[in-house]
C-alpha positions as a printed Julia matrix, in Angstrom:
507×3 Matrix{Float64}:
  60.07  112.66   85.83
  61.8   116.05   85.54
  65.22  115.93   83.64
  66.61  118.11   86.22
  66.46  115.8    88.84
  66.36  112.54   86.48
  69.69  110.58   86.88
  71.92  110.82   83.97
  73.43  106.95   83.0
  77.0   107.51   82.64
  80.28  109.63   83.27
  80.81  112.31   81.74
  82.77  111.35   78.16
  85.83  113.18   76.76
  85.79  115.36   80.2
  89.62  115.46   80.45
  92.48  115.42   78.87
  96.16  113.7    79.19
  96.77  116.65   81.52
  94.31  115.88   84.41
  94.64  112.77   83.73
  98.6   112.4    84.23
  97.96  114.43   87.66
  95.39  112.4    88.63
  97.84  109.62   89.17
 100.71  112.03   89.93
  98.58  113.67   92.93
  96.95  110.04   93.68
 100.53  109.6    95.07
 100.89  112.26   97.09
 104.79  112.97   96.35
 105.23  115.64   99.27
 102.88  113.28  101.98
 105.0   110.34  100.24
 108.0   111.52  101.32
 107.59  113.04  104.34
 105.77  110.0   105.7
 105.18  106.82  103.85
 108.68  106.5   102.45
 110.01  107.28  105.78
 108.36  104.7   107.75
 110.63  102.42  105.86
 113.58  103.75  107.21
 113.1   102.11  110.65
 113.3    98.86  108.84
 115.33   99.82  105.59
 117.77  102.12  107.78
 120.31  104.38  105.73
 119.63  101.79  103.12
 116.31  103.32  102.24
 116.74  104.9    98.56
 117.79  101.34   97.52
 114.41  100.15   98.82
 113.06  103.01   96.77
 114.83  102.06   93.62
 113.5    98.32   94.34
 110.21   99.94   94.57
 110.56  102.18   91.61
 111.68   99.29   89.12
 108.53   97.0    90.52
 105.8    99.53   89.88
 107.64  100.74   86.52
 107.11   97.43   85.33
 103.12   96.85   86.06
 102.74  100.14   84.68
 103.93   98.62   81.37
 101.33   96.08   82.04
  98.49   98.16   82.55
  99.17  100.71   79.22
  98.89   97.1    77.19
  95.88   96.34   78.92
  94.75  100.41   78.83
  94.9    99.91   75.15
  92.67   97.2    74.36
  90.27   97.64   77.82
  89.66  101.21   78.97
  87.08  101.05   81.31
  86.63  102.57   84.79
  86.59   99.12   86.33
  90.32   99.54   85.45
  92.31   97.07   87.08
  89.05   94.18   87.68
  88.54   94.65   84.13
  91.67   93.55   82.99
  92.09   90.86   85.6
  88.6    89.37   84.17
  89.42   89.76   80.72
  93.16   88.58   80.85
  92.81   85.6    83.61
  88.84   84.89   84.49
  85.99   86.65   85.63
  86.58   85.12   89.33
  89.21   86.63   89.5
  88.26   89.81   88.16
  85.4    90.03   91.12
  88.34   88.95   93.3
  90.33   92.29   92.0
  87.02   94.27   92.33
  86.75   93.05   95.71
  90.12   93.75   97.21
  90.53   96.92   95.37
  86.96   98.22   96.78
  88.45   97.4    99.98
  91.7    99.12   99.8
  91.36  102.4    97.61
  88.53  103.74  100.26
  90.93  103.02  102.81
  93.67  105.85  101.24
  91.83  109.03  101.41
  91.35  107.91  105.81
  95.59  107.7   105.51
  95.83  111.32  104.15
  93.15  112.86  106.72
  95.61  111.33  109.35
  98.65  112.66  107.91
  96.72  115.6   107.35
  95.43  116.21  110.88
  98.89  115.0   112.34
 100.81  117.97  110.69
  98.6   120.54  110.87
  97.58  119.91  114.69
 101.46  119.49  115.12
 102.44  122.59  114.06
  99.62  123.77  116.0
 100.8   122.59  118.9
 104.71  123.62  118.57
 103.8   127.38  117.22
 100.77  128.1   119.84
 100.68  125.71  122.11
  96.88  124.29  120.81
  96.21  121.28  121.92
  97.21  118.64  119.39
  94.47  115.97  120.17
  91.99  118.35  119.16
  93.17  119.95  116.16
  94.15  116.97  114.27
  90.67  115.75  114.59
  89.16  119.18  113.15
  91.87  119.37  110.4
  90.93  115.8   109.46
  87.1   117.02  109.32
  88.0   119.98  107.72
  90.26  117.94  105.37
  87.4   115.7   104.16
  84.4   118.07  103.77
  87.03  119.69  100.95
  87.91  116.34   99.22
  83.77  115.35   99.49
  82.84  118.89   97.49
  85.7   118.47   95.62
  84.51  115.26   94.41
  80.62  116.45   94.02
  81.37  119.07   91.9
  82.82  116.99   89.15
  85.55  115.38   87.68
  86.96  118.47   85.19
  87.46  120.93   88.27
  88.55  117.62   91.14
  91.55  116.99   88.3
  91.55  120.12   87.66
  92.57  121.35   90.97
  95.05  118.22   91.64
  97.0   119.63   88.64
  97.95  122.64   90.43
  98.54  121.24   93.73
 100.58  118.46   92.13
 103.1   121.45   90.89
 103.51  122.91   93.86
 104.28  120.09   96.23
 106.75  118.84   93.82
 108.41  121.64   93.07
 108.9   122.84   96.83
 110.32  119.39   98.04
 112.82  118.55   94.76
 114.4   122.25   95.48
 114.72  121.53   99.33
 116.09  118.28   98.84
 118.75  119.59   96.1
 119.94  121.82   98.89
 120.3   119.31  101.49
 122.36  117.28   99.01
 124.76  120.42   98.58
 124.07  120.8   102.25
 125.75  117.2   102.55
 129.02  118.01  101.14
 131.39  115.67  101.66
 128.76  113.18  103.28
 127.39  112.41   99.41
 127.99  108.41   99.02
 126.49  105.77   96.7
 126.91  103.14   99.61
 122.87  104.03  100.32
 122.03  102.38   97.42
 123.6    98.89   98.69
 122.54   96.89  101.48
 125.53   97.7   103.7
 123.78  100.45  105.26
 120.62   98.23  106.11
 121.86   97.74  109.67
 118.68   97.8   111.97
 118.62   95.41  114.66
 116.36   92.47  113.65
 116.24   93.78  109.72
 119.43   93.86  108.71
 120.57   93.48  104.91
 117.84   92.44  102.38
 115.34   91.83  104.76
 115.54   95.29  106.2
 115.19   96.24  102.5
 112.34   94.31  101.87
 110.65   95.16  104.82
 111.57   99.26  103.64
 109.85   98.47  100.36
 106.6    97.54  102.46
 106.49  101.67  102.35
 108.44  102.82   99.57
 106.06  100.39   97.55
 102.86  102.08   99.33
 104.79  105.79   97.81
 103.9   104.86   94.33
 100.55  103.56   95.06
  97.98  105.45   93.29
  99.85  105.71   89.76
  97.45  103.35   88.33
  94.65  105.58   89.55
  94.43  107.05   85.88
  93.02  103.92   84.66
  89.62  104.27   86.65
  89.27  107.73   84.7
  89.34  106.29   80.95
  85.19  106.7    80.61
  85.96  110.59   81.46
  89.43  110.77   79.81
  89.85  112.16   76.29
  91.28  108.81   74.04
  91.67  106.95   77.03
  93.72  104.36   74.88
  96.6   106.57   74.6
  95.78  108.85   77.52
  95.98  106.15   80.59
  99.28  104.54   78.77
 100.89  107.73   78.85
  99.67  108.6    82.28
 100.58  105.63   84.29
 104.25  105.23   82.81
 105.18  108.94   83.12
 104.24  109.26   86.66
 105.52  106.05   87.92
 109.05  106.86   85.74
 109.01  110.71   86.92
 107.64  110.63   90.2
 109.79  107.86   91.0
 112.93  109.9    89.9
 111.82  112.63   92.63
 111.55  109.86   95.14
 115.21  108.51   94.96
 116.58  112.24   94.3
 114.44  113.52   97.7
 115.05  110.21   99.86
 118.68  110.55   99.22
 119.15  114.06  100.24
 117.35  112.77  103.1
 119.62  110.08  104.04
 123.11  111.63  103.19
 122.05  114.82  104.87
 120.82  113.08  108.33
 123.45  110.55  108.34
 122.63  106.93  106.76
 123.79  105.77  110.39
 121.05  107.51  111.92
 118.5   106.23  109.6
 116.42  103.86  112.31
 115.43  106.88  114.19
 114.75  109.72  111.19
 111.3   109.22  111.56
 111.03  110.66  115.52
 113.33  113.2   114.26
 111.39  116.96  114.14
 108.78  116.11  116.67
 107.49  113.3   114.15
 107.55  115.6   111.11
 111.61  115.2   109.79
 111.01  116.96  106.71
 109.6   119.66  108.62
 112.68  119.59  110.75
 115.43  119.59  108.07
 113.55  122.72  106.33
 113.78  124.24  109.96
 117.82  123.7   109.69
 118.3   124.88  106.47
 115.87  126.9   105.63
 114.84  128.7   108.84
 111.39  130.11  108.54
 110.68  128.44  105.05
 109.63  125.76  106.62
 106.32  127.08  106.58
 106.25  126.29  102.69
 107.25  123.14  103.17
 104.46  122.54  105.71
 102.02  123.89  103.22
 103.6   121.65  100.35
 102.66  118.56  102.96
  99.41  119.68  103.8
  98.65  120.47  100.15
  99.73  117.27   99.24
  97.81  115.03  101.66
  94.31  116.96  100.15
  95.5   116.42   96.84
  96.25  112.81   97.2
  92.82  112.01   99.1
  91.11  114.03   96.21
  92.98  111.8    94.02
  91.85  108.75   96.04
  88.32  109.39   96.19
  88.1   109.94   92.5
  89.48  106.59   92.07
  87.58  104.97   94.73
  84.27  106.59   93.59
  84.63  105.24   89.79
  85.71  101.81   90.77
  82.38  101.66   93.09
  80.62  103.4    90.19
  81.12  100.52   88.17
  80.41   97.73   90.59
  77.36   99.54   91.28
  76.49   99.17   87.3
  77.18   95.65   87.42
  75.27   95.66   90.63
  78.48   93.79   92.57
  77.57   96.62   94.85
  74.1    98.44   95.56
  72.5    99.75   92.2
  72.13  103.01   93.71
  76.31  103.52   93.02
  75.81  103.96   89.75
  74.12  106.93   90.44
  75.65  109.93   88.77
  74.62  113.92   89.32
  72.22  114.82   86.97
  74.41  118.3    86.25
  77.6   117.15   86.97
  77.58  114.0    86.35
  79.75  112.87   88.97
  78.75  110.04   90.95
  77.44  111.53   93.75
  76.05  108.32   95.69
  79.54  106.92   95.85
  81.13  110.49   96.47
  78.78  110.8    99.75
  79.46  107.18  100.73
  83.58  107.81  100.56
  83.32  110.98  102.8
  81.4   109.09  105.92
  83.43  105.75  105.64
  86.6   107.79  104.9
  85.57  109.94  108.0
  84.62  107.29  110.11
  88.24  105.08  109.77
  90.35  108.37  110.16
  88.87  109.13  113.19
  88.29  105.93  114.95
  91.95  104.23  114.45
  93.47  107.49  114.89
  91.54  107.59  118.35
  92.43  104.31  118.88
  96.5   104.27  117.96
  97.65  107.49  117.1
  97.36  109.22  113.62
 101.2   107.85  113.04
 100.62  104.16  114.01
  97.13  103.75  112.56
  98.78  105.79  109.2
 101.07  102.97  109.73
  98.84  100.06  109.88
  96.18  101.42  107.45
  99.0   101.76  104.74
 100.49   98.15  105.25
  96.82   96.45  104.31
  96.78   98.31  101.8
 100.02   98.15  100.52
  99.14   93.97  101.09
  96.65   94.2    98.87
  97.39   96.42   96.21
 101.0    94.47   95.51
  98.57   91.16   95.02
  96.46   92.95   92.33
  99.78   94.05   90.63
 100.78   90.54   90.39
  97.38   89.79   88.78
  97.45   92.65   86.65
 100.99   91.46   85.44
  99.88   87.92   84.96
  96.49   89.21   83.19
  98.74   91.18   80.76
 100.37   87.9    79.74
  97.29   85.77   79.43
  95.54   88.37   77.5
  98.16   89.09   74.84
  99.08   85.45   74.51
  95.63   83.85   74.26
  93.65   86.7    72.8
  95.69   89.01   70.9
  98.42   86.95   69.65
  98.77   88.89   66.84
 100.43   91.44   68.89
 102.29   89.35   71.29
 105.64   91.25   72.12
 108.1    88.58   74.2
 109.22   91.72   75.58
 106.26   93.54   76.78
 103.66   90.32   76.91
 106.42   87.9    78.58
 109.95   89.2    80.25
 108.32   92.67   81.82
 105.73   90.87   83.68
 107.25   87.93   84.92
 109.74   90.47   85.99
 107.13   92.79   87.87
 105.64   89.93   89.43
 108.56   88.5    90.75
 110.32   92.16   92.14
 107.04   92.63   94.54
 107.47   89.26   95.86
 109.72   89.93   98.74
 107.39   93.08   99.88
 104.17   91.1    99.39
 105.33   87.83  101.82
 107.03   90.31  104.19
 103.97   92.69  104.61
 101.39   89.61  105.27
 104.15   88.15  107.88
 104.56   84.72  105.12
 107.25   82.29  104.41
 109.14   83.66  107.26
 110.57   79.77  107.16
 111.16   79.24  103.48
 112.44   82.66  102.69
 115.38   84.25  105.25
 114.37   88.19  104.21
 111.0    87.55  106.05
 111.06   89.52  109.27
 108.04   89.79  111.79
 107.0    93.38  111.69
 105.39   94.86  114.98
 102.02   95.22  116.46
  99.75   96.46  115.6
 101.07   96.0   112.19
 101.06   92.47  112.32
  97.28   92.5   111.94
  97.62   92.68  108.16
  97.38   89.3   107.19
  94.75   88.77  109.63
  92.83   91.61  108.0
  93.45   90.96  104.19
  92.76   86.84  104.81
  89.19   87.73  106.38
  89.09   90.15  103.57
  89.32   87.84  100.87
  87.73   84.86  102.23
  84.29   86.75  102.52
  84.96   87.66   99.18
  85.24   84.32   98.07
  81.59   83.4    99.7
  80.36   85.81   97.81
  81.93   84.86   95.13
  80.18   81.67   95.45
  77.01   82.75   95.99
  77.21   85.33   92.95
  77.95   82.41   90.94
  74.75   80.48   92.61
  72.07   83.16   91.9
  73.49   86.16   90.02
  76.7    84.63   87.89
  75.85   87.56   84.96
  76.63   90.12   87.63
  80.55   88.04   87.96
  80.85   88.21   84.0
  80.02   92.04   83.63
  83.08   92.41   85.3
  84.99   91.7    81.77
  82.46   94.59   79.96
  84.21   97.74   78.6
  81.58   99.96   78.71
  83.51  102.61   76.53
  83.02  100.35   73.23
  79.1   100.88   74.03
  76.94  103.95   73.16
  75.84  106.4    75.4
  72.43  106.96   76.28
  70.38  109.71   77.32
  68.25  109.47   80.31
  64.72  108.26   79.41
  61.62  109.4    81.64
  59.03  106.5    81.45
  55.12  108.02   80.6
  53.17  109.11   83.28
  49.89  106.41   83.05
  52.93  103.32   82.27
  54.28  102.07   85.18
  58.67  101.12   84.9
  58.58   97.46   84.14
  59.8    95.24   86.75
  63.45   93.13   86.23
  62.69   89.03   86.2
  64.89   87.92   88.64
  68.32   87.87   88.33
  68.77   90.06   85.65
C-alpha cells in the first residue's frame, strides 16, 4: 500500500499548545453568539433577573471544571469526559457518557449555522431588502463548508484560527457593553442579581431563575471541549487543567459584565421581551442606539463568533467520535485519520452532512430562533447530566483509586457542590419533579419535547448497552483506556503475496 494514501493510526501528538488549546474551549463557547442569543433566551423566563441566572450558571460550571483538571491530570485522553466517567464510576456508565455526549456535541455546530444564517439573512433583509428565507439557508451552507475545511485541514491551523476569532468577538462585545453600562447612568442597580426582578408571568422568583439558567448554563457549554484535544495538546496534564478553569472563570466574568449592561441599559422591567427587541437581534439593536453605524462590527463579532464556535464544536465532536470509532463503539472507519494531516477526516465529513442536515431541516420546520431554541435545551439536558457524572466520577476516582491524593476540598465539597447547583436547571429543562420541587415550571412547545427526546435517547443507549455487554463487552471496557500512556505507531503496509489476517470474532 502506498504511504501516501495509507492511513496514519493516531492524532497528531504535541500539535498544540496551552494557547490553542485555551481557545479551543474559549471559542467552543461562542462568547459573542452566547450573548447575543443563548443567554438571552433566558431572559423570557429569568426576566431582569437574568445576570443572577448567569452567576448561578457561572459558579455550577466553575465547579465541574475543577473536576475535570483532577481527572485531566491522571486521564488525558480524547474520549475526555467517557473516559473519566468509566474510570471514576464504571465502564457502563462511561458508554452511557460516550453515548449522550455523541449525541449532543454534533448537535452544536447545527445551533451556530442557525444563529449564523438568522443574522446574516437578517441583516440582509433590513439593509437590502433580500429575502430572509433564502439567505439564512445559503449563509448556513456557506457557514458549514468553512467549519468542514476548517476541520480537514488539521487541528494546528482549526485552533489556530479560533484563537484569533476568539479575540475579536470578545473584545468588540466587553467594550460595547462597558458603554452601555456608562450609557445606564443612574439606572446601574445590584437588584439584577436577586430574584426580585424575576417577575415573568408563570416564572416568577427562583423558578424563573432556574428556568434562565436552562440558557445561561447552555453559554458555558463547550469549556470542557479542551479535554477531547489532550492526544494533540502539548502536556495535556497541565494544558487541559489550565484550559478548562481559565475559560470557564474568564469567560464567565465577560458574561455577567455583558448581560448586565444588557439588563440595566434596556430596563430589568422590560426583560421578558429583550429578546424580540432589534428585529430578533437586541445586541444588534443596542449597538444601533449607541453606536450608530458600528453596529456593523458588532454584527461581524456575532457572525465571527457563531463560525468560531461550530469550528470549535466540530473539533470536539470529531475527536470524541474518533475515539469511539477506535474502540469500535462506533464504525471502525472513525478512526480514520488523514494520512497528511492527520485529522480525522471520516468523522470531519460525517459532522458537515449531519450538521447540515439538522440546521436545515428544523430551521425549515420552526424557525432558525425556535429550533436554536429547542436544539440548545436537549442539549443543554444532556450535557448538565454528564457534569453531574463527571463530578461524581471525580469523587469515586480520587477516593477509591488515588487516595493518596485525596483533597476533602477538591475530591469531596467542590463536587457535591457542582452536582447539586445544576440540579434545579437539569429537572426544569427535562419538565421533572414539577410536584416535588415548586421552581419546576412547564416550558413551552416545542421545547417541551426535551425529555421526550433525551429519554428515547438514552434508553436505546441502554439496549445497546446490553447487547455490547452480550457479544462485544471489550469494546464497553476500552472506554476506561488512555491511549496517551501508549506508544505511537507508525502505519505498517502488510507484504504484497500475505494477505491482512482476519480478527476472530469479537475482538
Amino acid at each position: 500500500m502506498d504511504q501516501q494514501t495509507s492511513h496514519s493510526p493516531g492524532l497528531a501528538r504535541e500539535a498544540i499548545g496551552l494557547r490553542e488549546v485555551l481557545f479551543q474551549s474559549i471559542t467552543h463557547m461562542a462568547p459573542a453568539a452566547a450573548v447575543a442569543f443563548s443567554i438571552i433566551v433566558g431572559a423570557q423566563f429569568g426576566g431582569g433577573a437574568l445576570p443572577l441566572a448567569v452567576v448561578l450558571a457561572l459558579v455550577a460550571c466553575l465547579l465541574v471544571a475543577i473536576s475535570i483538571g483532577q481527572l485531566a491530570k491522571h486521564l488525558p485522553s480524547a474520549g475526555g469526559f467517557y473516559t473519566y466517567v468509566a474510570r471514576g464510576i464504571n465502564p457502563a456508565f462511561g458508554f452511557l457518557v460516550a453515548w449522550g455526549y455523541a449525541f449532543a456535541e454534533p448537535f452544536v455546530a447545527p445551533l451556530l449555522y442557525l444563529i449564523f444564517g438568522n443574522v446574516v439573512g437578517g441583516t440582509l433583509n433590513t439593509e437590502f431588502g433580500w429575502s430572509f428565507e433564502t439567505w439564512w439557508v445559503i449563509s448556513a451552507i456557506v457557514a458549514a463548508v468553512v467549519v468542514f475545511a476548517l476541520g480537514y485541514l488539521g487541528v494546528a491551523i482549526s485552533a489556530g484560527t479560533g484563537t484569533v476569532l476568539g479575540i475579536f468577538e470578545i473584545a468588540v462585545f466587553l467594550v460595547l457593553a462597558l458603554w452601555l453600562i456608562v450609557k445606564a447612568g443612574g439606572a446601574n442597580t445590584l437588584s439584577v442579581f436577586g430574584t426580585g426582578q424575576a417577575n415573568v408571568k408563570d416564572f416568577v422568583g427562583f423558578s424563573g431563575i432556574a428556568a434562565a439558567s436552562i440558557y445561561t448554563i447552555l453559554a458555558f457549554i463547550g469549556f470542557e471541549a479542551a479535554a477531547p484535544l489532550a492526544e494533540e495538546a502539548k502536556d495535556p496534564r497541565r494544558t487541559i487543567r489550565q484550559a478548562v478553569i481559565y475559560s470557564a472563570l474568564g469567560i464567565g466574568i465577560f458574561y455577567v459584565i455583558t448581560t448586565y449592561a444588557a439588563t440595566v441599559f434596556f430596563g430589568p422591567g422590560k426583560m421578558a421581551d429583550f429578546a424580540k427587541f432589534g428585529n430578533g437581534n437586541p445586541w444588534d439593536g443596542l449597538a444601533r442606539q449607541v453606536w450608530g453605524a458600528g453596529w456593523v462590527v458588532v454584527f461581524l463579532a456575532i457572525a465571527n463568533s457563531a463560525i468560531a464556535n461550530a469550528n470549535a464544536a466540530a473539533n470536539a465532536t470529531t475527536r470524541t467520535w474518533f475515539a469511539m470509532g477506535r474502540i469500535r463503539l462506533l464504525p471502525a472507519a472513525f478512526a480514520r485519520v488523514h494520512p497528511v494531516r492527520r485529522s480525522p477526516s471520516v468523522a470531519v465529513t460525517a459532522q458537515f452532512v449531519f450538521a447540515l442536515i439538522i440546521s436545515l431541516w428544523l430551521g425549515k420546520q420552526y424557525g432558525p430562533l425556535t429550533a436554536f431554541a429547542l436544539i440548545a435545551t436537549i442539549d443543554t439536558a444532556i450535557i448538565i447530566t454528564i457534569y453531574i457524572l463527571v463530578n461524581l466520577a471525580c469523587m469515586l476516582f480520587y477516593g477509591r483509586q488515588r487516595r493518596a491524593e485525596f483533597n476533602p476540598l477538591l475530591h469531596g465539597v467542590v463536587p457535591v457542590l457542582g452536582i447539586l447547583a445544576f440540579v434545579p436547571a437539569f429537572f426544569t429543562a427535562l419538565g421533572l419533579g414539577g410536584s416535588v420541587f415548586k421552581f419546576v415550571s412547564p416550558l413551552p412547545y416545542p421545547i417541551s419535547l426535551t425529555g421526550i427526546v433525551v429519554g428515547s435517547w438514552f434508553v436505546l443507549g441502554i439496549v445497546y448497552l446490553l447487547f455490547l455487554y452480550q457479544r462485544h463487552p471489550e469494546r464497553v471496557r476500552e472506554t476506561g483506556r488512555v491511549f496517551l500512556e501508549e506508544p505511537e505507531t507508525a502505519p505498517v503496509s502488510p507484504p504484497a503475496a500475505t494477505p491482512e489476517p482476519r480478527p476472530e470474532p469479537g475482538v
